[in-house]
Amino acid sequence: MLTSTQLRDRDVNFVLISNGNDWVEDNFAIDLYGRVLSIYDVNDEIGQTCDSLFAKATGLNH
């Protein structure tokens, strides 16, 4: 997420694995760029969906 935010390249692909959670949003200014795939296990108590990060992102390609 940090690399996507800093690189700001809409043509780069990223895979996020169990990264979405309130702590990340509270401690980092994430603005996703590029093509981003988010994978998480619904039973994971820490890693959650990145839907809120996707909703705020200004540079997503897909």
CSV table of N, CA and C in Angstrom, one decimal:
chain,number,residue,atom,x,y,z
A,1,MET,N,0.8,-1.2,0.0
A,1,MET,CA,0.0,0.0,0.0
A,1,MET,C,0.9,1.2,0.0
A,2,LEU,N,1.9,1.2,0.8
A,2,LEU,CA,2.8,2.4,0.8
A,2,LEU,C,3.5,2.6,-0.5
A,3,THR,N,3.9,1.5,-1.1
A,3,THR,CA,4.6,1.6,-2.4
A,3,THR,C,3.7,2.2,-3.5
A,4,SER,N,2.5,1.7,-3.5
A,4,SER,CA,1.5,2.2,-4.4
A,4,SER,C,1.2,3.7,-4.2
A,5,THR,N,1.1,4.1,-2.9
A,5,THR,CA,0.9,5.5,-2.6
A,5,THR,C,2.0,6.4,-3.0
A,6,GLN,N,3.3,5.9,-2.8
A,6,GLN,CA,4.4,6.7,-3.1
A,6,GLN,C,4.8,6.7,-4.6
A,7,LEU,N,4.6,5.6,-5.2
A,7,LEU,CA,5.0,5.5,-6.6
A,7,LEU,C,4.0,6.2,-7.5
A,8,ARG,N,2.7,6.2,-7.2
A,8,ARG,CA,1.7,6.9,-7.9
A,8,ARG,C,1.7,6.6,-9.4
A,9,ASP,N,1.8,5.3,-9.8
A,9,ASP,CA,1.8,4.9,-11.2
A,9,ASP,C,0.6,4.0,-11.4
A,10,ARG,N,-0.3,4.5,-12.3
A,10,ARG,CA,-1.6,3.8,-12.6
A,10,ARG,C,-1.4,2.6,-13.4
A,11,ASP,N,-0.2,2.3,-13.9
A,11,ASP,CA,0.1,1.2,-14.7
A,11,ASP,C,0.8,0.0,-14.0
A,12,VAL,N,1.0,0.1,-12.7
A,12,VAL,CA,1.7,-0.9,-12.0
A,12,VAL,C,0.6,-1.8,-11.3
A,13,ASN,N,0.9,-3.1,-11.2
A,13,ASN,CA,0.0,-4.0,-10.5
A,13,ASN,C,0.4,-4.3,-9.1
A,14,PHE,N,-0.5,-4.4,-8.2
A,14,PHE,CA,-0.2,-4.6,-6.8
A,14,PHE,C,-1.2,-5.7,-6.2
A,15,VAL,N,-0.7,-6.5,-5.3
A,15,VAL,CA,-1.5,-7.5,-4.6
A,15,VAL,C,-1.3,-7.2,-3.1
A,16,LEU,N,-2.4,-6.9,-2.5
A,16,LEU,CA,-2.4,-6.7,-1.0
A,16,LEU,C,-3.0,-7.9,-0.3
A,17,ILE,N,-2.2,-8.5,0.6
A,17,ILE,CA,-2.6,-9.7,1.3
A,17,ILE,C,-2.9,-9.4,2.8
A,18,SER,N,-4.1,-9.4,3.2
A,18,SER,CA,-4.5,-9.2,4.6
A,18,SER,C,-4.0,-7.9,5.1
A,19,ASN,N,-4.1,-6.8,4.4
A,19,ASN,CA,-3.6,-5.5,4.8
A,19,ASN,C,-4.6,-4.5,5.3
A,20,GLY,N,-5.8,-4.7,5.0
A,20,GLY,CA,-6.8,-3.7,5.4
A,20,GLY,C,-7.3,-3.9,6.8
A,21,ASN,N,-7.1,-2.8,7.5
A,21,ASN,CA,-7.6,-2.7,8.9
A,21,ASN,C,-7.6,-1.3,9.4
A,22,ASP,N,-8.3,-1.0,10.5
A,22,ASP,CA,-8.4,0.4,11.0
A,22,ASP,C,-7.0,0.9,11.4
A,23,TRP,N,-6.1,0.1,11.9
A,23,TRP,CA,-4.8,0.6,12.3
A,23,TRP,C,-4.0,1.2,11.1
A,24,VAL,N,-4.1,0.5,10.0
A,24,VAL,CA,-3.4,1.0,8.8
A,24,VAL,C,-4.0,2.4,8.4
A,25,GLU,N,-5.3,2.5,8.4
A,25,GLU,CA,-6.0,3.7,8.0
A,25,GLU,C,-5.7,4.8,9.0
A,26,ASP,N,-5.5,4.5,10.3
A,26,ASP,CA,-5.3,5.5,11.3
A,26,ASP,C,-3.8,6.0,11.3
A,27,ASN,N,-2.9,5.2,10.8
A,27,ASN,CA,-1.5,5.5,10.9
A,27,ASN,C,-0.8,5.8,9.6
A,28,PHE,N,-1.4,5.6,8.5
A,28,PHE,CA,-0.8,5.9,7.2
A,28,PHE,C,-1.8,6.7,6.3
A,29,ALA,N,-1.3,7.6,5.5
A,29,ALA,CA,-2.1,8.3,4.5
A,29,ALA,C,-2.1,7.5,3.2
A,30,ILE,N,-2.9,6.5,3.1
A,30,ILE,CA,-2.9,5.6,1.9
A,30,ILE,C,-3.8,6.2,0.8
A,31,ASP,N,-3.2,6.2,-0.4
A,31,ASP,CA,-4.0,6.6,-1.6
A,31,ASP,C,-3.5,5.7,-2.7
A,32,LEU,N,-4.3,4.6,-2.9
A,32,LEU,CA,-3.9,3.6,-3.8
A,32,LEU,C,-3.9,4.0,-5.3
A,33,TYR,N,-2.9,3.6,-6.0
A,33,TYR,CA,-2.7,3.8,-7.4
A,33,TYR,C,-2.5,2.5,-8.1
A,34,GLY,N,-2.8,2.4,-9.4
A,34,GLY,CA,-2.6,1.3,-10.2
A,34,GLY,C,-3.7,0.3,-10.2
A,35,ARG,N,-3.3,-0.9,-10.6
A,35,ARG,CA,-4.3,-2.1,-10.5
A,35,ARG,C,-4.0,-2.8,-9.3
A,36,VAL,N,-5.0,-2.9,-8.4
A,36,VAL,CA,-4.8,-3.4,-7.1
A,36,VAL,C,-5.8,-4.6,-6.8
A,37,LEU,N,-5.2,-5.7,-6.4
A,37,LEU,CA,-6.0,-6.9,-6.0
A,37,LEU,C,-5.8,-7.0,-4.5
A,38,SER,N,-6.9,-7.2,-3.8
A,38,SER,CA,-6.8,-7.3,-2.3
A,38,SER,C,-7.3,-8.7,-2.0
A,39,ILE,N,-6.5,-9.5,-1.2
A,39,ILE,CA,-6.9,-10.8,-0.8
A,39,ILE,C,-6.9,-10.9,0.7
A,40,TYR,N,-7.9,-11.5,1.3
A,40,TYR,CA,-7.9,-11.7,2.8
A,40,TYR,C,-8.8,-12.8,3.1
A,41,ASP,N,-8.6,-13.4,4.2
A,41,ASP,CA,-9.4,-14.5,4.7
A,41,ASP,C,-10.5,-13.9,5.6
A,42,VAL,N,-11.8,-14.3,5.4
A,42,VAL,CA,-12.9,-13.7,6.1
A,42,VAL,C,-12.8,-14.1,7.6
A,43,ASN,N,-12.0,-15.1,7.9
A,43,ASN,CA,-11.8,-15.5,9.3
A,43,ASN,C,-10.7,-14.8,10.0
A,44,ASP,N,-9.9,-14.1,9.3
A,44,ASP,CA,-8.7,-13.4,9.8
A,44,ASP,C,-9.2,-12.3,10.8
A,45,GLU,N,-8.7,-12.2,12.0
A,45,GLU,CA,-9.2,-11.2,12.9
A,45,GLU,C,-8.4,-9.9,12.8
A,46,ILE,N,-7.3,-9.8,12.1
A,46,ILE,CA,-6.6,-8.6,11.9
A,46,ILE,C,-6.7,-8.0,10.5
A,47,GLY,N,-6.3,-8.8,9.5
A,47,GLY,CA,-6.5,-8.4,8.1
A,47,GLY,C,-7.9,-8.4,7.7
A,48,GLN,N,-8.4,-7.3,7.1
A,48,GLN,CA,-9.7,-7.2,6.7
A,48,GLN,C,-9.8,-6.7,5.2
A,49,THR,N,-11.0,-6.5,4.8
A,49,THR,CA,-11.2,-5.9,3.4
A,49,THR,C,-10.6,-4.5,3.3
A,50,CYS,N,-10.2,-4.2,2.1
A,50,CYS,CA,-9.6,-2.9,1.8
A,50,CYS,C,-10.6,-2.0,1.1
A,51,ASP,N,-11.9,-2.4,1.2
A,51,ASP,CA,-12.9,-1.6,0.5
A,51,ASP,C,-12.9,-0.1,0.9
A,52,SER,N,-12.6,0.2,2.1
A,52,SER,CA,-12.6,1.6,2.5
A,52,SER,C,-11.4,2.4,1.9
A,53,LEU,N,-10.3,1.7,1.7
A,53,LEU,CA,-9.1,2.2,1.0
A,53,LEU,C,-9.4,2.4,-0.5
A,54,PHE,N,-10.1,1.4,-1.1
A,54,PHE,CA,-10.5,1.5,-2.5
A,54,PHE,C,-11.4,2.7,-2.7
A,55,ALA,N,-12.4,2.9,-1.8
A,55,ALA,CA,-13.4,4.0,-1.9
A,55,ALA,C,-12.7,5.4,-1.9
A,56,LYS,N,-11.6,5.5,-1.1
A,56,LYS,CA,-10.9,6.8,-1.0
A,56,LYS,C,-9.8,7.0,-2.0
A,57,ALA,N,-9.4,5.9,-2.7
A,57,ALA,CA,-8.3,6.0,-3.6
A,57,ALA,C,-8.6,6.9,-4.8
A,58,THR,N,-7.6,7.7,-5.2
A,58,THR,CA,-7.7,8.6,-6.4
A,58,THR,C,-7.0,8.1,-7.6
A,59,GLY,N,-6.2,7.1,-7.5
A,59,GLY,CA,-5.4,6.6,-8.7
A,59,GLY,C,-5.6,5.2,-9.1
A,60,LEU,N,-6.7,4.6,-8.8
A,60,LEU,CA,-6.9,3.2,-9.2
A,60,LEU,C,-7.2,3.1,-10.7
A,61,ASN,N,-6.6,2.1,-11.3
A,61,ASN,CA,-6.8,1.8,-12.7
A,61,ASN,C,-7.9,0.7,-12.7
A,62,HIS,N,-7.8,-0.3,-11.9
A,62,HIS,CA,-8.8,-1.4,-11.8
A,62,HIS,C,-8.8,-1.8,-10.4
